[in-house]
PDB file of C-alpha atoms and ligand atoms in Angstrom:
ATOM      1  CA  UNK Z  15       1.611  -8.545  13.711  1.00 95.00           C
ATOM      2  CA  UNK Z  16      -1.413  -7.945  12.342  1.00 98.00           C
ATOM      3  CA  UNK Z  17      -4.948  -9.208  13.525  1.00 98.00           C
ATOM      4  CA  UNK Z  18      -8.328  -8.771  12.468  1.00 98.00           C
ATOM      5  CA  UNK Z  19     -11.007 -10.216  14.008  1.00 98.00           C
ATOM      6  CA  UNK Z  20     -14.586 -10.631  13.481  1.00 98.00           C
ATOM      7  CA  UNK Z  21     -14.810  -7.505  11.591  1.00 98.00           C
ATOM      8  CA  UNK Z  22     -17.902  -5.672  10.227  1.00 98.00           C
ATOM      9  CA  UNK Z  23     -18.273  -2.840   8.169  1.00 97.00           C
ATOM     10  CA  UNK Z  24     -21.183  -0.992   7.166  1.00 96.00           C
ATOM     11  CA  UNK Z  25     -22.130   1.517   4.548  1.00 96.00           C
ATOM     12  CA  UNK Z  26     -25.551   2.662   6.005  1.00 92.00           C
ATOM     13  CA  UNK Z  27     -27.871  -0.779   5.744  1.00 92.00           C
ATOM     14  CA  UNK Z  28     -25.408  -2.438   3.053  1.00 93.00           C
ATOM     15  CA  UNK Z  29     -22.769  -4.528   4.772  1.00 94.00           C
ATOM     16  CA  UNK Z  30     -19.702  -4.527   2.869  1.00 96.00           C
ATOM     17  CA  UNK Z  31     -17.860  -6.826   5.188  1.00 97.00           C
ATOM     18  CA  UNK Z  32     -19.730  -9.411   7.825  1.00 97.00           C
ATOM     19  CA  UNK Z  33     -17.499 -10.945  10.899  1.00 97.00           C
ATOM     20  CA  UNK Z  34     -13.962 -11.691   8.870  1.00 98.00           C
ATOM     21  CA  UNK Z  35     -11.144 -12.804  11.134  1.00 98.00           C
ATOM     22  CA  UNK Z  36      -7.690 -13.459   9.142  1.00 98.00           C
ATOM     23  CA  UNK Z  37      -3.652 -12.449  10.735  1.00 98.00           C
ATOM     24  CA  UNK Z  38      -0.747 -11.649   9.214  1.00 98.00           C
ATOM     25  CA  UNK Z  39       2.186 -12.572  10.794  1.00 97.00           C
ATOM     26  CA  UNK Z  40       5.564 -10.545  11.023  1.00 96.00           C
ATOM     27  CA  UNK Z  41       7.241 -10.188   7.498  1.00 96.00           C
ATOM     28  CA  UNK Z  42       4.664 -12.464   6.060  1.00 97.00           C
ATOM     29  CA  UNK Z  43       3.000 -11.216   2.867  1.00 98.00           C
ATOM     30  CA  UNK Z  44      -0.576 -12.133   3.489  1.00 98.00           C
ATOM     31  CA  UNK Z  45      -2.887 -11.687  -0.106  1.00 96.00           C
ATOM     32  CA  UNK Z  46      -6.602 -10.968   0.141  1.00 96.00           C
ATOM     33  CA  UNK Z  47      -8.606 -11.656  -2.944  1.00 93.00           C
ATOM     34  CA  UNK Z  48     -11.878 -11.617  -3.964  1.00 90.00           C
ATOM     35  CA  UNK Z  49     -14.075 -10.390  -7.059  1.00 86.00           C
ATOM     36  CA  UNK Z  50     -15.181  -6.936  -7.434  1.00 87.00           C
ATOM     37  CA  UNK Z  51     -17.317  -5.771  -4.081  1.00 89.00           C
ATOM     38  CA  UNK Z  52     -16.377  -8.784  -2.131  1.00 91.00           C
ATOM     39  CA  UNK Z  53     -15.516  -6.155   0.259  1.00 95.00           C
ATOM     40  CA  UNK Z  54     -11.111  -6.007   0.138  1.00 94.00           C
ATOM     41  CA  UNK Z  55     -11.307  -2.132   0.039  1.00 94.00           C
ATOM     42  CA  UNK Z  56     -13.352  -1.879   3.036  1.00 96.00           C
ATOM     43  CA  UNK Z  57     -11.594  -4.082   4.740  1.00 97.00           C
ATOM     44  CA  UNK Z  58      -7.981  -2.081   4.205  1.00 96.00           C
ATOM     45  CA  UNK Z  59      -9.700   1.597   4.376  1.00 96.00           C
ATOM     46  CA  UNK Z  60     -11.471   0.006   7.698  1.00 97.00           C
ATOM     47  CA  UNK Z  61      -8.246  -1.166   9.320  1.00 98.00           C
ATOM     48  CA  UNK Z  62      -6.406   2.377   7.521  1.00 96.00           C
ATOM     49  CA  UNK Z  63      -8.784   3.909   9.818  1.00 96.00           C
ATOM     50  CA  UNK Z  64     -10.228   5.941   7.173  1.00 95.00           C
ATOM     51  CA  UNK Z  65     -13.397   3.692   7.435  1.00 96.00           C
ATOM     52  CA  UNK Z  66     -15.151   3.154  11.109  1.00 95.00           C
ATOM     53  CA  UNK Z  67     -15.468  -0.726  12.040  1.00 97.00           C
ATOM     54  CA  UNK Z  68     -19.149  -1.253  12.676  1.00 96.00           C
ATOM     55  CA  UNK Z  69     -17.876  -4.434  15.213  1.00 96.00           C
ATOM     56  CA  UNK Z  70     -15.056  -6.544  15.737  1.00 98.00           C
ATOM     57  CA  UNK Z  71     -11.306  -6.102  17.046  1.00 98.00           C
ATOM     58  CA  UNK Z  72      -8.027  -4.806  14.859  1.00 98.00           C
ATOM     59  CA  UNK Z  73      -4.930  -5.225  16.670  1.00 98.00           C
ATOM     60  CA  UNK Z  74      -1.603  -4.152  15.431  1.00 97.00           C
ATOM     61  CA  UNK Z  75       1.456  -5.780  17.385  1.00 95.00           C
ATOM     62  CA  UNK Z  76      -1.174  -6.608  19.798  1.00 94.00           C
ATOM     63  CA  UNK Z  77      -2.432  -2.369  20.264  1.00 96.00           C
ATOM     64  CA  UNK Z  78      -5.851  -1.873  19.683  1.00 97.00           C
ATOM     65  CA  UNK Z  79      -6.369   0.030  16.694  1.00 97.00           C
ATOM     66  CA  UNK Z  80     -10.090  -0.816  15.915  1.00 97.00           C
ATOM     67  CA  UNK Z  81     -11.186   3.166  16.500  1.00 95.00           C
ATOM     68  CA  UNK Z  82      -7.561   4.777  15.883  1.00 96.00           C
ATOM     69  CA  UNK Z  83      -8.103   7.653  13.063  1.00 96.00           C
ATOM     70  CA  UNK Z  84      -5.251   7.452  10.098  1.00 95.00           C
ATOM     71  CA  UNK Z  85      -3.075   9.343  11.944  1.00 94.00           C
ATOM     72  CA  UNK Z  86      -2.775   7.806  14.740  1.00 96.00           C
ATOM     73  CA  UNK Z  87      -2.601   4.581  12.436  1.00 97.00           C
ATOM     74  CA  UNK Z  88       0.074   5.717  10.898  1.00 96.00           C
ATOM     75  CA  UNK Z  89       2.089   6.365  14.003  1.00 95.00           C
ATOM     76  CA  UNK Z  90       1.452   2.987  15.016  1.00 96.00           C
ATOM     77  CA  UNK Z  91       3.515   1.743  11.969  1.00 96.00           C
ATOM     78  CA  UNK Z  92       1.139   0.868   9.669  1.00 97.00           C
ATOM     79  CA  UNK Z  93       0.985   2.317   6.119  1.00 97.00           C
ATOM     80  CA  UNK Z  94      -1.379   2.030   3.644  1.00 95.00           C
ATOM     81  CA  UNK Z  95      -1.347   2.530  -0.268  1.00 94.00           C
ATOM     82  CA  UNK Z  96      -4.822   3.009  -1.760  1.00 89.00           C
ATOM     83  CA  UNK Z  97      -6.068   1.823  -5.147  1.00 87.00           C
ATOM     84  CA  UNK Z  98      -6.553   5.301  -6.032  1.00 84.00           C
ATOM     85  CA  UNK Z  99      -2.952   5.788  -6.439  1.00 82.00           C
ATOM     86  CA  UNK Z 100      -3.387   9.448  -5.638  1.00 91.00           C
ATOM     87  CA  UNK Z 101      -0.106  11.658  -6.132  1.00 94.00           C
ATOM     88  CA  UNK Z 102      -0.134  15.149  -5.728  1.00 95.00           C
ATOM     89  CA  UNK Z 103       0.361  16.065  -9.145  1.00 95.00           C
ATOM     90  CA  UNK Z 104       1.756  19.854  -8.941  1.00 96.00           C
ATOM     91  CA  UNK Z 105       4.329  18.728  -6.426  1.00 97.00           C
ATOM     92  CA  UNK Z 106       7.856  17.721  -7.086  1.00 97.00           C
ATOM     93  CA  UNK Z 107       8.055  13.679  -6.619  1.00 97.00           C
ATOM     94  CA  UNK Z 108      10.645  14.424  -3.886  1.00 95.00           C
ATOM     95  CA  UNK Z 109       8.427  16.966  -2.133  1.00 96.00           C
ATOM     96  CA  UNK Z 110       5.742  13.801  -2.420  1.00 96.00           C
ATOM     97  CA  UNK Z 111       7.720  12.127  -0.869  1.00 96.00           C
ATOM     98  CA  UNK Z 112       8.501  13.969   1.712  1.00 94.00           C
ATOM     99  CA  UNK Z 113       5.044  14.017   2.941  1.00 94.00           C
ATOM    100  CA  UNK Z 114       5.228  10.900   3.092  1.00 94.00           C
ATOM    101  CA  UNK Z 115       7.493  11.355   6.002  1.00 94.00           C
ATOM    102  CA  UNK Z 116       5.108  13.443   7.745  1.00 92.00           C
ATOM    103  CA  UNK Z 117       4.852  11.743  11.052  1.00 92.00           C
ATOM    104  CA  UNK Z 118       8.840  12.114  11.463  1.00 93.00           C
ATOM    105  CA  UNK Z 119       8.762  15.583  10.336  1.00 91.00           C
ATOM    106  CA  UNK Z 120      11.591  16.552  13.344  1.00 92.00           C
ATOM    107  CA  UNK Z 121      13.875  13.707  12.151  1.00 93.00           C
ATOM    108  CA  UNK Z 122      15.242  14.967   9.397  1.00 92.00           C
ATOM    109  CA  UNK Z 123      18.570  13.487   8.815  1.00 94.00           C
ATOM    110  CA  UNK Z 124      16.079  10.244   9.546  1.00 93.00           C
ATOM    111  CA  UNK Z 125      13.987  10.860   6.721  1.00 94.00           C
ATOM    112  CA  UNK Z 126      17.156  11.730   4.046  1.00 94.00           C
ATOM    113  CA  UNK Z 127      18.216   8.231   5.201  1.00 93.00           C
ATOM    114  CA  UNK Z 128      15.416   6.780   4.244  1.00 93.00           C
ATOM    115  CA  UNK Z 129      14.458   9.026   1.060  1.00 94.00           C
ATOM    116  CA  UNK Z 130      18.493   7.496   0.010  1.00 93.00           C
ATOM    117  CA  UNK Z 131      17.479   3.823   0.978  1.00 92.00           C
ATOM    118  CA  UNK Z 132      14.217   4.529  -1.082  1.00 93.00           C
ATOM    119  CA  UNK Z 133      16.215   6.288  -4.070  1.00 92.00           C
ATOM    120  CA  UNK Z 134      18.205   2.665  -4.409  1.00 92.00           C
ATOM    121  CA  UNK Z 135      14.897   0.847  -4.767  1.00 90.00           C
ATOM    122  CA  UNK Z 136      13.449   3.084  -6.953  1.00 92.00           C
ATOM    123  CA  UNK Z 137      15.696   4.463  -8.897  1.00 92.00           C
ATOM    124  CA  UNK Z 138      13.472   5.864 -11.373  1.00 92.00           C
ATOM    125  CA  UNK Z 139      12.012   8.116  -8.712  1.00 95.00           C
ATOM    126  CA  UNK Z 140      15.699   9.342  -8.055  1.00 94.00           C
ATOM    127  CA  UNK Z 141      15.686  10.347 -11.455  1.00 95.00           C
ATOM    128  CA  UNK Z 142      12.882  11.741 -11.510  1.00 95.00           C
ATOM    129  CA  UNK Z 143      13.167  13.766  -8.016  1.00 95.00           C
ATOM    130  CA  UNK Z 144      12.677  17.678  -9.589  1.00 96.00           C
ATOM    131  CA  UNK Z 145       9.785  16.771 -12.094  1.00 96.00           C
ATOM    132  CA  UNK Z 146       5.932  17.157 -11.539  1.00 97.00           C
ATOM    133  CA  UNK Z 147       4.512  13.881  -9.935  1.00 96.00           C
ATOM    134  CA  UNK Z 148       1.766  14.780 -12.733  1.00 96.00           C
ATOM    135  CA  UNK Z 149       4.374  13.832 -15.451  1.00 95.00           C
ATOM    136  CA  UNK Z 150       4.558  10.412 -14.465  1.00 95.00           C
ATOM    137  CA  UNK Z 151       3.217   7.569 -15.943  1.00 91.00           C
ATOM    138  CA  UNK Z 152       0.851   5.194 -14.234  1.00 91.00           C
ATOM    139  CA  UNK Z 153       3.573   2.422 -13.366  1.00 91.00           C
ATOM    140  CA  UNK Z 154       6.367   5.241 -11.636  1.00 93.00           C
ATOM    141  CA  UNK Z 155       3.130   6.771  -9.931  1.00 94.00           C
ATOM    142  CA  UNK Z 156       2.335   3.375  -8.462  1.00 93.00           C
ATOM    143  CA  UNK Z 157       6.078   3.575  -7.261  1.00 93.00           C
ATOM    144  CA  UNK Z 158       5.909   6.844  -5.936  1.00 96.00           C
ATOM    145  CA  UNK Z 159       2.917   5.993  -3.715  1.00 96.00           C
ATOM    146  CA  UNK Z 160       4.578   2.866  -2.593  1.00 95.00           C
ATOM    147  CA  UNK Z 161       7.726   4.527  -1.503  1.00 95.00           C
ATOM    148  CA  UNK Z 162       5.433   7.579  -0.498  1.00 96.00           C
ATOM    149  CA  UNK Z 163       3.884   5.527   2.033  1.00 96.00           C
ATOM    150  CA  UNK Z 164       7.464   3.485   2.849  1.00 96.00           C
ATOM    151  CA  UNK Z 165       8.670   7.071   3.896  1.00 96.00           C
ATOM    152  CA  UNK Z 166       6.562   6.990   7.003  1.00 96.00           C
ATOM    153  CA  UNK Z 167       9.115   3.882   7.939  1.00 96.00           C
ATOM    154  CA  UNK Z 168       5.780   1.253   8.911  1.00 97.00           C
ATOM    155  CA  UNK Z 169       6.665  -1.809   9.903  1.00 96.00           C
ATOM    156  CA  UNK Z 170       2.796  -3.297   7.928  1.00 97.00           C
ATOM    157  CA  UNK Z 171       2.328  -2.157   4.445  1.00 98.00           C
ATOM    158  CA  UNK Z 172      -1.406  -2.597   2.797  1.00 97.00           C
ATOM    159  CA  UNK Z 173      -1.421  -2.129  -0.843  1.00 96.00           C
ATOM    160  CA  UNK Z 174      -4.526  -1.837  -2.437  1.00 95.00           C
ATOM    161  CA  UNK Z 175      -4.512  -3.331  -6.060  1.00 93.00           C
ATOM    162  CA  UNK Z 176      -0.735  -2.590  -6.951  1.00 93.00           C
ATOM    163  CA  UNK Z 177      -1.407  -3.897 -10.316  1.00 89.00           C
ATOM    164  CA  UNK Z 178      -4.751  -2.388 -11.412  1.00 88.00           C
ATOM    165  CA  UNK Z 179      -4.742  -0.714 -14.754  1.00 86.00           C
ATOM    166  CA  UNK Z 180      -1.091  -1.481 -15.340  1.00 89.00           C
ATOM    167  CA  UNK Z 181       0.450  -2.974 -18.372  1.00 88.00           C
ATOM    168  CA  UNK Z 182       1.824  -6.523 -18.124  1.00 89.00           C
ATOM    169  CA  UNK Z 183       5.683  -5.787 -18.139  1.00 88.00           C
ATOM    170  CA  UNK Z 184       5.390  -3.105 -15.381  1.00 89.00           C
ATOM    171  CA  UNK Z 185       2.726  -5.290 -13.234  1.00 91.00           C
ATOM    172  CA  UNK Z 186       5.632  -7.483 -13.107  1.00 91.00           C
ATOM    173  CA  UNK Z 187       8.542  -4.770 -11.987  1.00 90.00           C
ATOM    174  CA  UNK Z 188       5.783  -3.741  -9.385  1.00 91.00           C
ATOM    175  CA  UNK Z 189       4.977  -7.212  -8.103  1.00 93.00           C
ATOM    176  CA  UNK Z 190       9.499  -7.853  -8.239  1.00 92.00           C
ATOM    177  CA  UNK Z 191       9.910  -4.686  -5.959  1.00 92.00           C
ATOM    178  CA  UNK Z 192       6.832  -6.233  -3.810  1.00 94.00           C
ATOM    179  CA  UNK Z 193       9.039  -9.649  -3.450  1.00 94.00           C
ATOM    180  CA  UNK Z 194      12.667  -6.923  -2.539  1.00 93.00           C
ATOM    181  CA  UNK Z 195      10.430  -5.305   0.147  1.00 94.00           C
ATOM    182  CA  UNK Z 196       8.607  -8.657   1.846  1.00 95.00           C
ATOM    183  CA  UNK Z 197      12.796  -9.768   1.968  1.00 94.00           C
ATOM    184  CA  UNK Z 198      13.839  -6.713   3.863  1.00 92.00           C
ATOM    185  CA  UNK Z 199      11.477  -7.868   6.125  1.00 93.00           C
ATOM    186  CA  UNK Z 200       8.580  -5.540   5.483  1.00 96.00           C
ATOM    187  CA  UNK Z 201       4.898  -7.344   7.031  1.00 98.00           C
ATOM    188  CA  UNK Z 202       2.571  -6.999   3.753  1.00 98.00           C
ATOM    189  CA  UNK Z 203      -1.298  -7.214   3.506  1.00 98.00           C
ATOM    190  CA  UNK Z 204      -1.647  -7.414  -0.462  1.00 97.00           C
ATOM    191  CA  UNK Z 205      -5.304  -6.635  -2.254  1.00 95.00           C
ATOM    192  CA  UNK Z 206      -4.844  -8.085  -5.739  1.00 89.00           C
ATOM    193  CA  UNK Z 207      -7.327  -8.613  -8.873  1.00 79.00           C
ATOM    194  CA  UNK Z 208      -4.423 -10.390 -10.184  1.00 84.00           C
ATOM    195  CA  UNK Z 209      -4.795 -13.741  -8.623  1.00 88.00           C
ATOM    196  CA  UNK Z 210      -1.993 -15.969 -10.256  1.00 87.00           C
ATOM    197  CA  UNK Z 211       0.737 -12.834  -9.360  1.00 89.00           C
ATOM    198  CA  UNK Z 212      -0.313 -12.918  -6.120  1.00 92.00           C
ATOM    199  CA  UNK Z 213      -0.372 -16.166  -5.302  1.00 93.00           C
ATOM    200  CA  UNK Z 214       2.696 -16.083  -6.814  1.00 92.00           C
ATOM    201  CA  UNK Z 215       4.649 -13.950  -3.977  1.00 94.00           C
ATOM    202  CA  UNK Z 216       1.893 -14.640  -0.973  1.00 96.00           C
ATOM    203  CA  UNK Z 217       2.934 -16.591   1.903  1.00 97.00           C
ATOM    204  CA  UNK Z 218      -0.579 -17.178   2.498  1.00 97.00           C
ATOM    205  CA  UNK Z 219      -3.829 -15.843   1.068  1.00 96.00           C
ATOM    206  CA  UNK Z 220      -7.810 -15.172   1.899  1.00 96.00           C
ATOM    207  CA  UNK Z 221     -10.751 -15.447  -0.270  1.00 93.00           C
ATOM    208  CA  UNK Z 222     -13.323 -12.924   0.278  1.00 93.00           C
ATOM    209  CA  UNK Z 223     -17.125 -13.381  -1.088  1.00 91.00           C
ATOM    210  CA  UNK Z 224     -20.224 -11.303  -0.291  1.00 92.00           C
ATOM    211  CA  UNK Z 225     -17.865  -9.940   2.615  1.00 96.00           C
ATOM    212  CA  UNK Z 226     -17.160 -12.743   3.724  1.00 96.00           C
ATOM    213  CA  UNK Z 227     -14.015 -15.080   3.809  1.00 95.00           C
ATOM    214  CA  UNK Z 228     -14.503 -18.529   2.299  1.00 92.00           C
ATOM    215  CA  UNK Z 229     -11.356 -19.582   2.204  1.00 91.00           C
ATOM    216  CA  UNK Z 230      -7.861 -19.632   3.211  1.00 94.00           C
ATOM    217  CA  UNK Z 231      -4.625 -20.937   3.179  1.00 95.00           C
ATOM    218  CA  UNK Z 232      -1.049 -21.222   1.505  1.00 95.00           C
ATOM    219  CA  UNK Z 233      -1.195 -20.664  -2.290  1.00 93.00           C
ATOM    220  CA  UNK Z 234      -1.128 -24.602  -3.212  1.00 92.00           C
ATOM    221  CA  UNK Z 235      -3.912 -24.995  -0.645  1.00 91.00           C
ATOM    222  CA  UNK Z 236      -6.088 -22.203  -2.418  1.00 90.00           C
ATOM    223  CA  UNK Z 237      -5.098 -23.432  -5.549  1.00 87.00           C
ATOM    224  CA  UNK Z 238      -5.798 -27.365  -4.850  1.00 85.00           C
ATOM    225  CA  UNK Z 239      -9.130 -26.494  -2.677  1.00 79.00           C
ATOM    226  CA  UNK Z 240     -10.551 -23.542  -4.124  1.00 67.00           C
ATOM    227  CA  UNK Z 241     -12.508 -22.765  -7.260  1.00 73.00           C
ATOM    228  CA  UNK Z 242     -10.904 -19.697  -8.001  1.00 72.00           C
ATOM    229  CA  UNK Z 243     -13.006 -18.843 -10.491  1.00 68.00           C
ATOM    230  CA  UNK Z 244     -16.197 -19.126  -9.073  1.00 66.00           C
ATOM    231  CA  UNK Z 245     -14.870 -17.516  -5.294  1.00 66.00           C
ATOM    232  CA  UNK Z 246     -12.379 -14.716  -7.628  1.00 65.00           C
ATOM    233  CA  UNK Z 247     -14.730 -14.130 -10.742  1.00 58.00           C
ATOM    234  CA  UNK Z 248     -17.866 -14.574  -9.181  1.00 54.00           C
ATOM    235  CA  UNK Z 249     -18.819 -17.235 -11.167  1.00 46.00           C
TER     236      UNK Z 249
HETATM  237  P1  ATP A 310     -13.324  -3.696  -5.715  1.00 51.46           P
HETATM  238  O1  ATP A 310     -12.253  -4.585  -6.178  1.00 51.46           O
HETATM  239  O2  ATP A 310     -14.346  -3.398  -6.761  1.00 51.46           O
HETATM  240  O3  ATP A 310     -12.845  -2.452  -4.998  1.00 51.46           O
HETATM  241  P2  ATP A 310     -13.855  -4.839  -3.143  1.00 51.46           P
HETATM  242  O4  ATP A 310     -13.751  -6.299  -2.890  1.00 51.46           O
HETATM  243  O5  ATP A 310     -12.714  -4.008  -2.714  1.00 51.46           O
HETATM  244  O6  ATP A 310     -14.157  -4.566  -4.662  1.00 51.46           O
HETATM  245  P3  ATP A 310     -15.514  -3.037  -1.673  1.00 51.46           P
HETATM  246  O7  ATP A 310     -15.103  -1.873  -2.502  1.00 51.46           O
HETATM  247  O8  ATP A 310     -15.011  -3.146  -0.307  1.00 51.46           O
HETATM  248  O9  ATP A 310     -15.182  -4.383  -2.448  1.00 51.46           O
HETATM  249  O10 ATP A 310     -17.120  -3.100  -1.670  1.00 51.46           O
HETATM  250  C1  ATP A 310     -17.856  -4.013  -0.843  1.00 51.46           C
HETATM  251  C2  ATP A 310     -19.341  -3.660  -0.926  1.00 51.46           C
HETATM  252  O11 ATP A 310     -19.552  -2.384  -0.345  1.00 51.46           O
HETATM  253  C3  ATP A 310     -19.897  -3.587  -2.342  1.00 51.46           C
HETATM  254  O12 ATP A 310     -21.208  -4.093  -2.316  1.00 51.46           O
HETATM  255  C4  ATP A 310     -19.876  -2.110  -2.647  1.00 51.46           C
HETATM  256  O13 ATP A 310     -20.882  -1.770  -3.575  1.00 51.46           O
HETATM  257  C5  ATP A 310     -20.166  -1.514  -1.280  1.00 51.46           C
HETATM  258  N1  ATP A 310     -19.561  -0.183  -1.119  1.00 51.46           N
HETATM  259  C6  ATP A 310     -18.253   0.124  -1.236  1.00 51.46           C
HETATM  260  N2  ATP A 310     -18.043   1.442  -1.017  1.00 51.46           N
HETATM  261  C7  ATP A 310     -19.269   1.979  -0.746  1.00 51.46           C
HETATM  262  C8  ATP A 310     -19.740   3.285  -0.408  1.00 51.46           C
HETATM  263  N3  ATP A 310     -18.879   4.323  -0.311  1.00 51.46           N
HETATM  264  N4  ATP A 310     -21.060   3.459  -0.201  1.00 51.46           N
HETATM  265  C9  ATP A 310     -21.931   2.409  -0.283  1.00 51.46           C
HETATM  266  N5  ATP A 310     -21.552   1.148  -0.577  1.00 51.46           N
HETATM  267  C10 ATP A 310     -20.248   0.927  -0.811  1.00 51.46           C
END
């Protein structure tokens, strides 16, 4: 579904991520881990589109996306949910949303579908549907920006450190509606500091080093041939 090949990126000289190649195949939930500035972020803003490739090949069911801009990233199905878990705090959490739904902006009895769908799995959000995303606290904002991004119906999802910042019982409601959305069939490319949690739900995983990846494999495979803590930690 997804495939990324030999992929560079650059920040002037400093070359955050040299020649990876890793896939993820439809509805597989694919982790990508690495310690901090191994070069995940770059990676996902790179194949976001938010981030030019400095060489290499992204394909997305099989359409090149390597130069696409967001937009047009979007509208190939693939949504992305940044670390920065960015809400737009004045607005409603409905009216976030519903820019969400941008892209399908004509379909509207399409998006209420969805936004009901979406109410179901988040219920909080329901609840919450007239109040300030601002009022939120850091666990229903990391919902809304999930099911933010789920409004533009992708068929990849790329979540950039769910987790980060989180307390322990809501990292694990977060990484539970990560497991309901890789069983409705939802392809997932998952950036996690957490390494035992998402190991936990991955299908299969990458190591990243020095923007690199130096390993790879089912979770028992990374866990039997890896030294997590000195490819993870940076030992
Ligand atoms: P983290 O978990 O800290 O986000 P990461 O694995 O996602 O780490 P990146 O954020 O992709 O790593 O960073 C990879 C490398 O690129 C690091 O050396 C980092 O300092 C560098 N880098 C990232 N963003 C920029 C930028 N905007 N300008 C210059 N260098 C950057």
């Amino acid at each position: 579904m997804l495939d990324v090949s030999d992929l560079s990126v650059s920040y002037g000289t400093i070359r955050a991520v040299r020649g990876i190649s890793f896939t993820v195949g439809k509805g597989e939930l694919v982790s990508l881990l690495g310690a901090n500035g191994a070069g995940k972020s770059s990676t996902l803003k790179c194949i976001a589109g938010a981030l030019k490739a400095s060489g290499g090949l992204i394909t997305l069911g099989g359409k090149d996306i390597t130069s696409a801009s967001p937009e047009q990233v979007v509208r190939a199905g693939l949504a992305t949910v940044p670390e920065t878990r960015d809400v737009f705090p004045d607005l409603t959490v409905g009216e976030n949303l519903m820019l969400g739904a941008y892209i399908h902006r004509r379909d509207q009895a399409g998006n209420r579908q969805n936004l009901e769908r979406l109410h179901t799995l988040f219920p909080r959000l329901a609840e919450r549907s007239h109040q300030p995303a601002g009022t939120l606290s850091g666990g229903e904002q990391q919902m809304l920006v999930i099911a933010r991004a789920l409004m533009s119906r992708p068929t990849v999802l790329l979540l950039d450190e769910p987790s980060l910042g989180l307390a322990p019982a809501i990292v694990e409601r977060i990484f539970e509606m990560i497991e309901t959305l890789k069983k409705s069939g939802l392809t997932i490319l998952l950036v996690e500091q957490n390494v035992n949690q998402a190991l936990a739900v991955a299908d299969r995983a990458y190591v990243m080093r020095l923007g690199m990846v130096v390993t790879s494999g089912t979770p028992d495979e990374i866990r039997a041939t890896s030294d997590l803590s000195a490819h993870y930690l940076g030992g």
